[in-house]
Amino acid sequence: MNDAGEKGNAAGTGRIVKKLVLPVQGMTCASCVLRVERALQAVEGVDSAAVNLASQKATVDVVGDTDLAALEKAVRSAGYGVTLPRSDASTEDGRTHETIAPAGFDAEARALRRDLLLAVALALPVMLLSMLPMLPGVRASWPLGMAETNALLLVLTTPVLLFPGRRFYAGALTMLRHGTADMNTLVAVGTGAAYAYSTVAVLFPQWLGLEPGHMEVYFDTAATIITLILLGRWLEARAKGRATDAIRKLIGLQPRTARVIRNGEEMEVPTGDVRRGDRVLVRPGDRIPVDGTVIAGASSVDESMISGEPLPVEKGVGDSAVGGTVNQEGSLTLEATAVGADTVLGHIVRMVDEAQGSKAPVQKLVDRIASVFVPVVILLAVLTFIVWMLLPGVTFTTAMLHFIAVLIIACPCALGLATPAAIMVGVGVGADLGILIKDAESLERAKTVDTVVLDKTGTVTEGRPSVAAIVPHGEMTQEQVLTLAASAETPSEHPLGTAVLREARARGLSLRTPDSFQYEPGAGVTAFIDGDAVQVGNAALLESYAVKLPGEETLQPLRAAGNTLLHVAVNGRLAGTLALADRVRARSSEAVATLRRHGIDVIMLTGDTEDAARDMARRAGIEKVIAGVRPADKAEELRRLQDSGRCVAMVGDGINDAPALARADVSIAMGSGTDIAMETADITLMHSDLFGVVDAMALSRRTLGKIRQNLFWAFIYNVTGIPLAALGLLSPMVAAAAMAFSSVSVVSNSLLLRRFRAASSR
């Protein structure tokens, strides 16, 4: 994925920051990550840079028109390759868009598999030729002398280093030119030392004080180490590829081709060639290729991949359609409104891709260790060699083997993969469950949440209220009160206003268009209709206009039923009251009970009246309620909770609750993922189900648990492995096998997260 668009203002300075996700080639260990980060952060205009070893990507926040060529030069000067963003299609207005590009490790896995097969084919004869002459039953009948056998081993081993092993030596030389070292350095020095010693022993034995035909050569050590490490790297690449399955599934939702009408002719073109404004034909059974507006036809569309709802949604002229969803019955003609990376599906793919490539705060410890790890290991290996050489009776070859074992066992691959591998899998599992996680920091922070604050409308409730009762307070009839209220709410997009409009249209009432309209957040609306001033809203709104409200004996029965009351006034006089009822979402009470069982306090925060809020909270199983709070004041309520020492997650719709979501330690947006919440919330729930909150918290705990396990074993592996190798208790080949499979074990342990099951499905 490429340019992710505007991120916001850098450090509150007003500078526009853009996020770039750049694939980086050639990284092999944690020290590589740190080197690329430092190179990128040194480029003028880079606000921050984070590099992920598991995803092989760098996420860079750049200010303004930062020179992309400078980013490429910085990465290449550090010794690595990079792929810069490039657009592959243009719109008619000159702007560019990107198609959704696949992610994965197929190319890397294929290259490693090719090198591995070649290494096995070349190393197997070396291993057999090294062992067979040592066997008692074979030694006497062996047709070659040891000098000839050793020369043959030299000939057979050299191609192993030159061809499948070239990646390690080329990488080590690149690092050497930059005055640094990485995993390639350790492998190259270790295997190179074994090969160089053995070559000298074969060609110039007198230099080492050896007799021609001696048996102390270690060609098999060099060939086997390279083969085992390639095996581990190949298995690791395959495992990392499985960790990106979520991206593959999402990309698979976009059809490869689309039918468009251009110049009066229908043609089939690649989806990436569709432009904004194109007319796109969608036949029954087809996936919709782009986001668009229906301009002809009618059908039902399966939007479960976006909303999680199994029932199809009816579509007609003027309705919007989302790319990747499935048209079921009739044919549709759409006008393309968003293509490529600008579609909802493109946004989702980008979010998952960026989150998988982001860095968790826990990674900071690994980064500090990685900055000194390889140089310290080389120093320890040299000290090991010196100490063994100083011991009486120890030969040069023995000291050299221990030197090689220390280098090989200490490769920091597992350490570098411990955190990002778990993050990649955790984010992918979340995407499969309809939980879009913004970044690794959000995932880590969710584990510490001890208080969940729920907005009422659209979160605890379905957000689709209906008119339950109309109570006139003057000479008007119910229909007249409803007509007046619905006319005033015509421009409104608030769920309560929409419910009033829906009821008026269902009754076939004739509505008027307001001359002016003003929405007052958390209170209601004021409109002028044919010269009359009309207010529709709560008691606070009408009291601010000095409108006298009805007696409590009139309103109490309506409140007791859990209704939300909207009062209607015209020219300063009360005309009537509308009672609107909203239903608690299915399973909301179960989700709340589950959160409380996990020790999480649940609070409902709403602008509704105390009575209506408490009735709704009671039905949802929520004991704590903060009612009568305007949207602008919700953030202050969260601040009070945070000041009392709580870690707060706010769950809302991502728009009306924007201040509170911004204030929360973790912001969770409920909805279909089609609005701005996808960009602003820490976590977006694609499914309108509170169990998504339960699953997000549980997934955070499980992922952080895997990270701790991975880090524990990676540290233990090095803490125990290096001393064992230094003491001569590990041969170089055993060290190579252990090193190779340590990385595989970390990624495989992370893949166990794929067994995570949603709480609602257990």
Tab-separated table of N, CA, C and O in Angstrom, residues 347-439:
chain	number	residue	atom	x	y	z
A	347	HIS	N	-9.927	1.456	1.776
A	347	HIS	CA	-9.625	2.005	3.095
A	347	HIS	C	-9.410	0.885	4.108
A	347	HIS	O	-8.506	0.954	4.950
A	348	ILE	N	-10.253	-0.140	4.038
A	348	ILE	CA	-10.135	-1.244	4.995
A	348	ILE	C	-8.814	-1.983	4.787
A	348	ILE	O	-8.091	-2.280	5.746
A	349	VAL	N	-8.479	-2.278	3.525
A	349	VAL	CA	-7.209	-2.953	3.237
A	349	VAL	C	-6.048	-2.119	3.750
A	349	VAL	O	-5.107	-2.637	4.361
A	350	ARG	N	-6.109	-0.806	3.506
A	350	ARG	CA	-5.016	0.064	3.939
A	350	ARG	C	-4.905	0.093	5.457
A	350	ARG	O	-3.807	0.054	6.015
A	351	MET	N	-6.052	0.153	6.142
A	351	MET	CA	-6.021	0.166	7.606
A	351	MET	C	-5.368	-1.096	8.150
A	351	MET	O	-4.518	-1.043	9.044
A	352	VAL	N	-5.784	-2.248	7.627
A	352	VAL	CA	-5.222	-3.516	8.109
A	352	VAL	C	-3.738	-3.591	7.776
A	352	VAL	O	-2.914	-4.005	8.598
A	353	ASP	N	-3.383	-3.167	6.565
A	353	ASP	CA	-1.987	-3.208	6.139
A	353	ASP	C	-1.115	-2.316	7.018
A	353	ASP	O	-0.035	-2.712	7.464
A	354	GLU	N	-1.594	-1.090	7.288
A	354	GLU	CA	-0.821	-0.170	8.123
A	354	GLU	C	-0.730	-0.679	9.560
A	354	GLU	O	0.310	-0.569	10.203
A	355	ALA	N	-1.836	-1.234	10.062
A	355	ALA	CA	-1.826	-1.735	11.440
A	355	ALA	C	-0.859	-2.906	11.579
A	355	ALA	O	-0.136	-3.014	12.570
A	356	GLN	N	-0.838	-3.793	10.562
A	356	GLN	CA	0.081	-4.929	10.626
A	356	GLN	C	1.533	-4.475	10.562
A	356	GLN	O	2.422	-5.139	11.086
A	357	GLY	N	1.769	-3.344	9.933
A	357	GLY	CA	3.133	-2.848	9.819
A	357	GLY	C	3.539	-1.889	10.914
A	357	GLY	O	4.681	-1.429	10.943
A	358	SER	N	2.619	-1.561	11.823
A	358	SER	CA	2.929	-0.593	12.876
A	358	SER	C	3.710	-1.248	14.008
A	358	SER	O	3.827	-2.464	14.087
A	359	LYS	N	4.228	-0.410	14.884
A	359	LYS	CA	5.106	-0.892	15.952
A	359	LYS	C	4.459	-0.654	17.313
A	359	LYS	O	4.015	0.457	17.617
A	360	ALA	N	4.411	-1.695	18.132
A	360	ALA	CA	3.842	-1.580	19.472
A	360	ALA	C	4.871	-0.961	20.426
A	360	ALA	O	6.079	-1.121	20.237
A	361	PRO	N	4.402	-0.242	21.453
A	361	PRO	CA	5.338	0.352	22.418
A	361	PRO	C	6.277	-0.659	23.062
A	361	PRO	O	7.417	-0.330	23.387
A	362	VAL	N	5.798	-1.904	23.242
A	362	VAL	CA	6.635	-2.919	23.870
A	362	VAL	C	7.877	-3.202	23.023
A	362	VAL	O	8.885	-3.710	23.526
A	363	GLN	N	7.829	-2.849	21.734
A	363	GLN	CA	8.952	-3.092	20.835
A	363	GLN	C	10.151	-2.205	21.165
A	363	GLN	O	11.281	-2.496	20.744
A	364	LYS	N	9.939	-1.144	21.921
A	364	LYS	CA	11.041	-0.223	22.234
A	364	LYS	C	12.183	-0.928	22.958
A	364	LYS	O	13.356	-0.630	22.737
A	365	LEU	N	11.845	-1.867	23.830
A	365	LEU	CA	12.882	-2.618	24.541
A	365	LEU	C	13.728	-3.415	23.557
A	365	LEU	O	14.963	-3.440	23.648
A	366	VAL	N	13.054	-4.067	22.608
A	366	VAL	CA	13.774	-4.854	21.605
A	366	VAL	C	14.679	-3.947	20.777
A	366	VAL	O	15.811	-4.314	20.450
A	367	ASP	N	14.184	-2.765	20.430
A	367	ASP	CA	14.982	-1.841	19.625
A	367	ASP	C	16.261	-1.433	20.352
A	367	ASP	O	17.334	-1.317	19.733
A	368	ARG	N	16.142	-1.179	21.640
A	368	ARG	CA	17.335	-0.783	22.410
A	368	ARG	C	18.358	-1.918	22.433
A	368	ARG	O	19.568	-1.681	22.313
A	369	ILE	N	17.876	-3.143	22.571
A	369	ILE	CA	18.789	-4.294	22.584
A	369	ILE	C	19.407	-4.495	21.204
A	369	ILE	O	20.605	-4.740	21.067
A	370	ALA	N	18.565	-4.341	20.161
A	370	ALA	CA	19.041	-4.578	18.803
A	370	ALA	C	20.146	-3.615	18.399
A	370	ALA	O	21.013	-3.947	17.581
A	371	SER	N	20.120	-2.407	18.962
A	371	SER	CA	21.103	-1.401	18.575
A	371	SER	C	22.530	-1.818	18.922
A	371	SER	O	23.486	-1.335	18.312
A	372	VAL	N	22.679	-2.718	19.889
A	372	VAL	CA	24.028	-3.136	20.292
A	372	VAL	C	24.236	-4.641	20.172
A	372	VAL	O	25.336	-5.135	20.429
A	373	PHE	N	23.187	-5.367	19.758
A	373	PHE	CA	23.224	-6.822	19.842
A	373	PHE	C	24.328	-7.433	18.983
A	373	PHE	O	25.170	-8.196	19.475
A	374	VAL	N	24.318	-7.137	17.687
A	374	VAL	CA	25.270	-7.790	16.783
A	374	VAL	C	26.720	-7.447	17.133
A	374	VAL	O	27.573	-8.343	17.211
A	375	PRO	N	27.059	-6.173	17.365
A	375	PRO	CA	28.450	-5.887	17.769
A	375	PRO	C	28.856	-6.608	19.050
A	375	PRO	O	29.994	-7.093	19.159
A	376	VAL	N	27.954	-6.701	20.013
A	376	VAL	CA	28.263	-7.398	21.262
A	376	VAL	C	28.493	-8.880	20.999
A	376	VAL	O	29.409	-9.500	21.564
A	377	VAL	N	27.672	-9.472	20.118
A	377	VAL	CA	27.830	-10.896	19.802
A	377	VAL	C	29.183	-11.150	19.143
A	377	VAL	O	29.884	-12.121	19.473
A	378	ILE	N	29.561	-10.300	18.204
A	378	ILE	CA	30.861	-10.462	17.548
A	378	ILE	C	31.985	-10.354	18.574
A	378	ILE	O	32.950	-11.140	18.556
A	379	LEU	N	31.846	-9.415	19.496
A	379	LEU	CA	32.850	-9.271	20.554
A	379	LEU	C	32.908	-10.521	21.425
A	379	LEU	O	34.002	-11.021	21.755
A	380	LEU	N	31.739	-11.064	21.789
A	380	LEU	CA	31.694	-12.281	22.608
A	380	LEU	C	32.321	-13.467	21.864
A	380	LEU	O	33.016	-14.295	22.463
A	381	ALA	N	32.063	-13.537	20.551
A	381	ALA	CA	32.639	-14.633	19.774
A	381	ALA	C	34.163	-14.532	19.730
A	381	ALA	O	34.877	-15.540	19.872
A	382	VAL	N	34.667	-13.315	19.544
A	382	VAL	CA	36.120	-13.111	19.531
A	382	VAL	C	36.721	-13.462	20.893
A	382	VAL	O	37.769	-14.128	20.982
A	383	LEU	N	36.061	-13.021	21.978
A	383	LEU	CA	36.544	-13.346	23.325
A	383	LEU	C	36.523	-14.849	23.564
A	383	LEU	O	37.431	-15.400	24.203
A	384	THR	N	35.463	-15.507	23.052
A	384	THR	CA	35.391	-16.969	23.179
A	384	THR	C	36.587	-17.630	22.508
A	384	THR	O	37.225	-18.539	23.074
A	385	PHE	N	36.904	-17.176	21.304
A	385	PHE	CA	38.049	-17.728	20.573
A	385	PHE	C	39.351	-17.502	21.339
A	385	PHE	O	40.170	-18.428	21.502
A	386	ILE	N	39.528	-16.278	21.852
A	386	ILE	CA	40.771	-15.953	22.570
A	386	ILE	C	40.908	-16.792	23.836
A	386	ILE	O	41.979	-17.354	24.127
A	387	VAL	N	39.810	-16.894	24.601
A	387	VAL	CA	39.863	-17.644	25.863
A	387	VAL	C	40.190	-19.107	25.599
A	387	VAL	O	41.028	-19.718	26.288
A	388	TRP	N	39.535	-19.711	24.584
A	388	TRP	CA	39.805	-21.112	24.282
A	388	TRP	C	41.250	-21.309	23.794
A	388	TRP	O	41.890	-22.312	24.108
A	389	MET	N	41.760	-20.356	23.055
A	389	MET	CA	43.142	-20.465	22.570
A	389	MET	C	44.150	-20.385	23.716
A	389	MET	O	45.248	-20.949	23.635
A	390	LEU	N	43.762	-19.687	24.791
A	390	LEU	CA	44.668	-19.554	25.931
A	390	LEU	C	44.665	-20.787	26.831
A	390	LEU	O	45.549	-20.948	27.674
A	391	LEU	N	43.640	-21.637	26.651
A	391	LEU	CA	43.564	-22.836	27.486
A	391	LEU	C	44.576	-23.873	27.009
A	391	LEU	O	44.778	-24.056	25.800
A	392	PRO	N	45.232	-24.558	27.929
A	392	PRO	CA	46.232	-25.563	27.533
A	392	PRO	C	45.576	-26.740	26.811
A	392	PRO	O	44.508	-27.207	27.200
A	393	GLY	N	46.240	-27.185	25.758
A	393	GLY	CA	45.782	-28.371	25.044
A	393	GLY	C	44.663	-28.132	24.054
A	393	GLY	O	44.174	-29.087	23.427
A	394	VAL	N	44.225	-26.904	23.905
A	394	VAL	CA	43.126	-26.609	22.981
A	394	VAL	C	43.704	-26.218	21.632
A	394	VAL	O	44.574	-25.346	21.540
A	395	THR	N	43.220	-26.856	20.589
A	395	THR	CA	43.727	-26.578	19.245
A	395	THR	C	43.028	-25.362	18.646
A	395	THR	O	41.963	-24.925	19.103
A	396	PHE	N	43.639	-24.863	17.579
A	396	PHE	CA	43.061	-23.732	16.851
A	396	PHE	C	41.670	-24.074	16.326
A	396	PHE	O	40.742	-23.258	16.379
A	397	THR	N	41.529	-25.313	15.793
A	397	THR	CA	40.238	-25.694	15.211
A	397	THR	C	39.139	-25.747	16.261
A	397	THR	O	37.996	-25.360	15.999
A	398	THR	N	39.451	-26.199	17.460
A	398	THR	CA	38.451	-26.240	18.530
A	398	THR	C	37.986	-24.833	18.887
A	398	THR	O	36.776	-24.565	19.013
A	399	ALA	N	38.946	-23.920	19.052
A	399	ALA	CA	38.593	-22.541	19.371
A	399	ALA	C	37.777	-21.916	18.248
A	399	ALA	O	36.821	-21.163	18.485
A	400	MET	N	38.133	-22.245	17.003
A	400	MET	CA	37.409	-21.696	15.864
A	400	MET	C	35.965	-22.195	15.825
A	400	MET	O	35.028	-21.437	15.561
A	401	LEU	N	35.757	-23.467	16.112
A	401	LEU	CA	34.400	-24.025	16.102
A	401	LEU	C	33.524	-23.372	17.166
A	401	LEU	O	32.339	-23.091	16.940
A	402	HIS	N	34.087	-23.108	18.333
A	402	HIS	CA	33.317	-22.440	19.382
A	402	HIS	C	33.017	-20.997	18.982
A	402	HIS	O	31.932	-20.468	19.273
A	403	PHE	N	33.975	-20.362	18.320
A	403	PHE	CA	33.780	-19.009	17.792
A	403	PHE	C	32.605	-18.996	16.809
A	403	PHE	O	31.712	-18.136	16.877
A	404	ILE	N	32.603	-19.965	15.904
A	404	ILE	CA	31.525	-20.051	14.909
A	404	ILE	C	30.183	-20.322	15.587
A	404	ILE	O	29.153	-19.721	15.247
A	405	ALA	N	30.155	-21.212	16.566
A	405	ALA	CA	28.910	-21.570	17.247
A	405	ALA	C	28.293	-20.357	17.935
A	405	ALA	O	27.069	-20.159	17.897
A	406	VAL	N	29.124	-19.525	18.571
A	406	VAL	CA	28.607	-18.318	19.233
A	406	VAL	C	27.987	-17.374	18.208
A	406	VAL	O	26.900	-16.815	18.419
A	407	LEU	N	28.654	-17.188	17.078
A	407	LEU	CA	28.122	-16.302	16.037
A	407	LEU	C	26.774	-16.796	15.521
A	407	LEU	O	25.827	-16.024	15.366
A	408	ILE	N	26.691	-18.091	15.253
A	408	ILE	CA	25.489	-18.634	14.621
A	408	ILE	C	24.305	-18.673	15.582
A	408	ILE	O	23.180	-18.328	15.232
A	409	ILE	N	24.549	-19.092	16.828
A	409	ILE	CA	23.443	-19.241	17.780
A	409	ILE	C	22.821	-17.907	18.141
A	409	ILE	O	21.655	-17.836	18.548
A	410	ALA	N	23.573	-16.816	17.967
A	410	ALA	CA	23.124	-15.522	18.484
A	410	ALA	C	22.412	-14.655	17.458
A	410	ALA	O	22.126	-13.494	17.743
A	411	CYS	N	22.127	-15.173	16.271
A	411	CYS	CA	21.428	-14.342	15.288
A	411	CYS	C	20.113	-13.831	15.872
A	411	CYS	O	19.298	-14.624	16.380
A	412	PRO	N	19.873	-12.514	15.832
A	412	PRO	CA	18.721	-11.931	16.544
A	412	PRO	C	17.416	-11.965	15.765
A	412	PRO	O	16.579	-11.081	15.909
A	413	CYS	N	17.211	-12.981	14.922
A	413	CYS	CA	15.985	-13.036	14.116
A	413	CYS	C	14.745	-13.186	14.997
A	413	CYS	O	13.757	-12.470	14.834
A	414	ALA	N	14.784	-14.156	15.911
A	414	ALA	CA	13.616	-14.407	16.757
A	414	ALA	C	13.259	-13.179	17.576
A	414	ALA	O	12.078	-12.856	17.756
A	415	LEU	N	14.270	-12.466	18.065
A	415	LEU	CA	14.034	-11.266	18.861
A	415	LEU	C	13.325	-10.202	18.037
A	415	LEU	O	12.398	-9.537	18.507
A	416	GLY	N	13.741	-10.046	16.784
A	416	GLY	CA	13.132	-9.037	15.931
A	416	GLY	C	11.732	-9.386	15.484
A	416	GLY	O	10.928	-8.502	15.177
A	417	LEU	N	11.413	-10.681	15.435
A	417	LEU	CA	10.094	-11.121	14.972
A	417	LEU	C	9.083	-11.264	16.095
A	417	LEU	O	7.879	-11.360	15.837
A	418	ALA	N	9.541	-11.286	17.344
A	418	ALA	CA	8.667	-11.614	18.476
A	418	ALA	C	7.430	-10.734	18.534
A	418	ALA	O	6.301	-11.218	18.657
A	419	THR	N	7.612	-9.422	18.432
A	419	THR	CA	6.477	-8.501	18.528
A	419	THR	C	5.729	-8.346	17.214
A	419	THR	O	4.503	-8.520	17.174
A	420	PRO	N	6.398	-8.020	16.095
A	420	PRO	CA	5.634	-7.763	14.862
A	420	PRO	C	4.874	-8.968	14.338
A	420	PRO	O	3.806	-8.809	13.750
A	421	ALA	N	5.392	-10.177	14.542
A	421	ALA	CA	4.676	-11.359	14.059
A	421	ALA	C	3.336	-11.497	14.769
A	421	ALA	O	2.301	-11.766	14.141
A	422	ALA	N	3.337	-11.307	16.085
A	422	ALA	CA	2.081	-11.391	16.839
A	422	ALA	C	1.131	-10.272	16.447
A	422	ALA	O	-0.088	-10.481	16.341
A	423	ILE	N	1.663	-9.068	16.229
A	423	ILE	CA	0.816	-7.942	15.828
A	423	ILE	C	0.175	-8.224	14.476
A	423	ILE	O	-1.027	-7.989	14.272
A	424	MET	N	0.958	-8.732	13.523
A	424	MET	CA	0.419	-9.031	12.201
A	424	MET	C	-0.743	-10.012	12.281
A	424	MET	O	-1.792	-9.807	11.670
A	425	VAL	N	-0.560	-11.082	13.030
A	425	VAL	CA	-1.610	-12.095	13.119
A	425	VAL	C	-2.810	-11.550	13.889
A	425	VAL	O	-3.961	-11.737	13.472
A	426	GLY	N	-2.555	-10.839	14.997
A	426	GLY	CA	-3.652	-10.293	15.793
A	426	GLY	C	-4.504	-9.322	15.001
A	426	GLY	O	-5.745	-9.379	15.045
A	427	VAL	N	-3.874	-8.424	14.260
A	427	VAL	CA	-4.618	-7.463	13.438
A	427	VAL	C	-5.400	-8.195	12.352
A	427	VAL	O	-6.545	-7.848	12.053
A	428	GLY	N	-4.779	-9.225	11.754
A	428	GLY	CA	-5.466	-9.998	10.728
A	428	GLY	C	-6.668	-10.739	11.272
A	428	GLY	O	-7.734	-10.772	10.637
A	429	VAL	N	-6.532	-11.328	12.444
A	429	VAL	CA	-7.666	-12.014	13.077
A	429	VAL	C	-8.779	-11.009	13.351
A	429	VAL	O	-9.966	-11.285	13.121
A	430	GLY	N	-8.411	-9.816	13.829
A	430	GLY	CA	-9.412	-8.786	14.068
A	430	GLY	C	-10.158	-8.432	12.798
A	430	GLY	O	-11.395	-8.291	12.805
A	431	ALA	N	-9.452	-8.288	11.686
A	431	ALA	CA	-10.098	-7.959	10.416
A	431	ALA	C	-11.080	-9.046	10.007
A	431	ALA	O	-12.172	-8.757	9.507
A	432	ASP	N	-10.713	-10.306	10.217
A	432	ASP	CA	-11.627	-11.413	9.904
A	432	ASP	C	-12.905	-11.335	10.728
A	432	ASP	O	-13.977	-11.747	10.274
A	433	LEU	N	-12.798	-10.811	11.946
A	433	LEU	CA	-13.953	-10.712	12.841
A	433	LEU	C	-14.693	-9.389	12.684
A	433	LEU	O	-15.646	-9.128	13.421
A	434	GLY	N	-14.254	-8.546	11.748
A	434	GLY	CA	-14.902	-7.249	11.584
A	434	GLY	C	-14.425	-6.225	12.584
A	434	GLY	O	-15.125	-5.239	12.851
A	435	ILE	N	-13.239	-6.426	13.140
A	435	ILE	CA	-12.656	-5.481	14.092
A	435	ILE	C	-11.426	-4.865	13.416
A	435	ILE	O	-10.404	-5.530	13.252
A	436	LEU	N	-11.542	-3.604	13.000
A	436	LEU	CA	-10.435	-2.936	12.317
A	436	LEU	C	-9.624	-2.161	13.339
A	436	LEU	O	-10.127	-1.227	13.966
A	437	ILE	N	-8.376	-2.553	13.507
A	437	ILE	CA	-7.493	-1.963	14.510
A	437	ILE	C	-6.567	-0.980	13.812
A	437	ILE	O	-5.905	-1.327	12.829
A	438	LYS	N	-6.507	0.246	14.319
A	438	LYS	CA	-5.770	1.305	13.639
A	438	LYS	C	-4.273	1.050	13.635
A	438	LYS	O	-3.605	1.223	12.622
A	439	ASP	N	-3.720	0.646	14.781
A	439	ASP	CA	-2.275	0.413	14.851
A	439	ASP	C	-1.962	-0.462	16.052
A	439	ASP	O	-2.831	-0.781	16.864
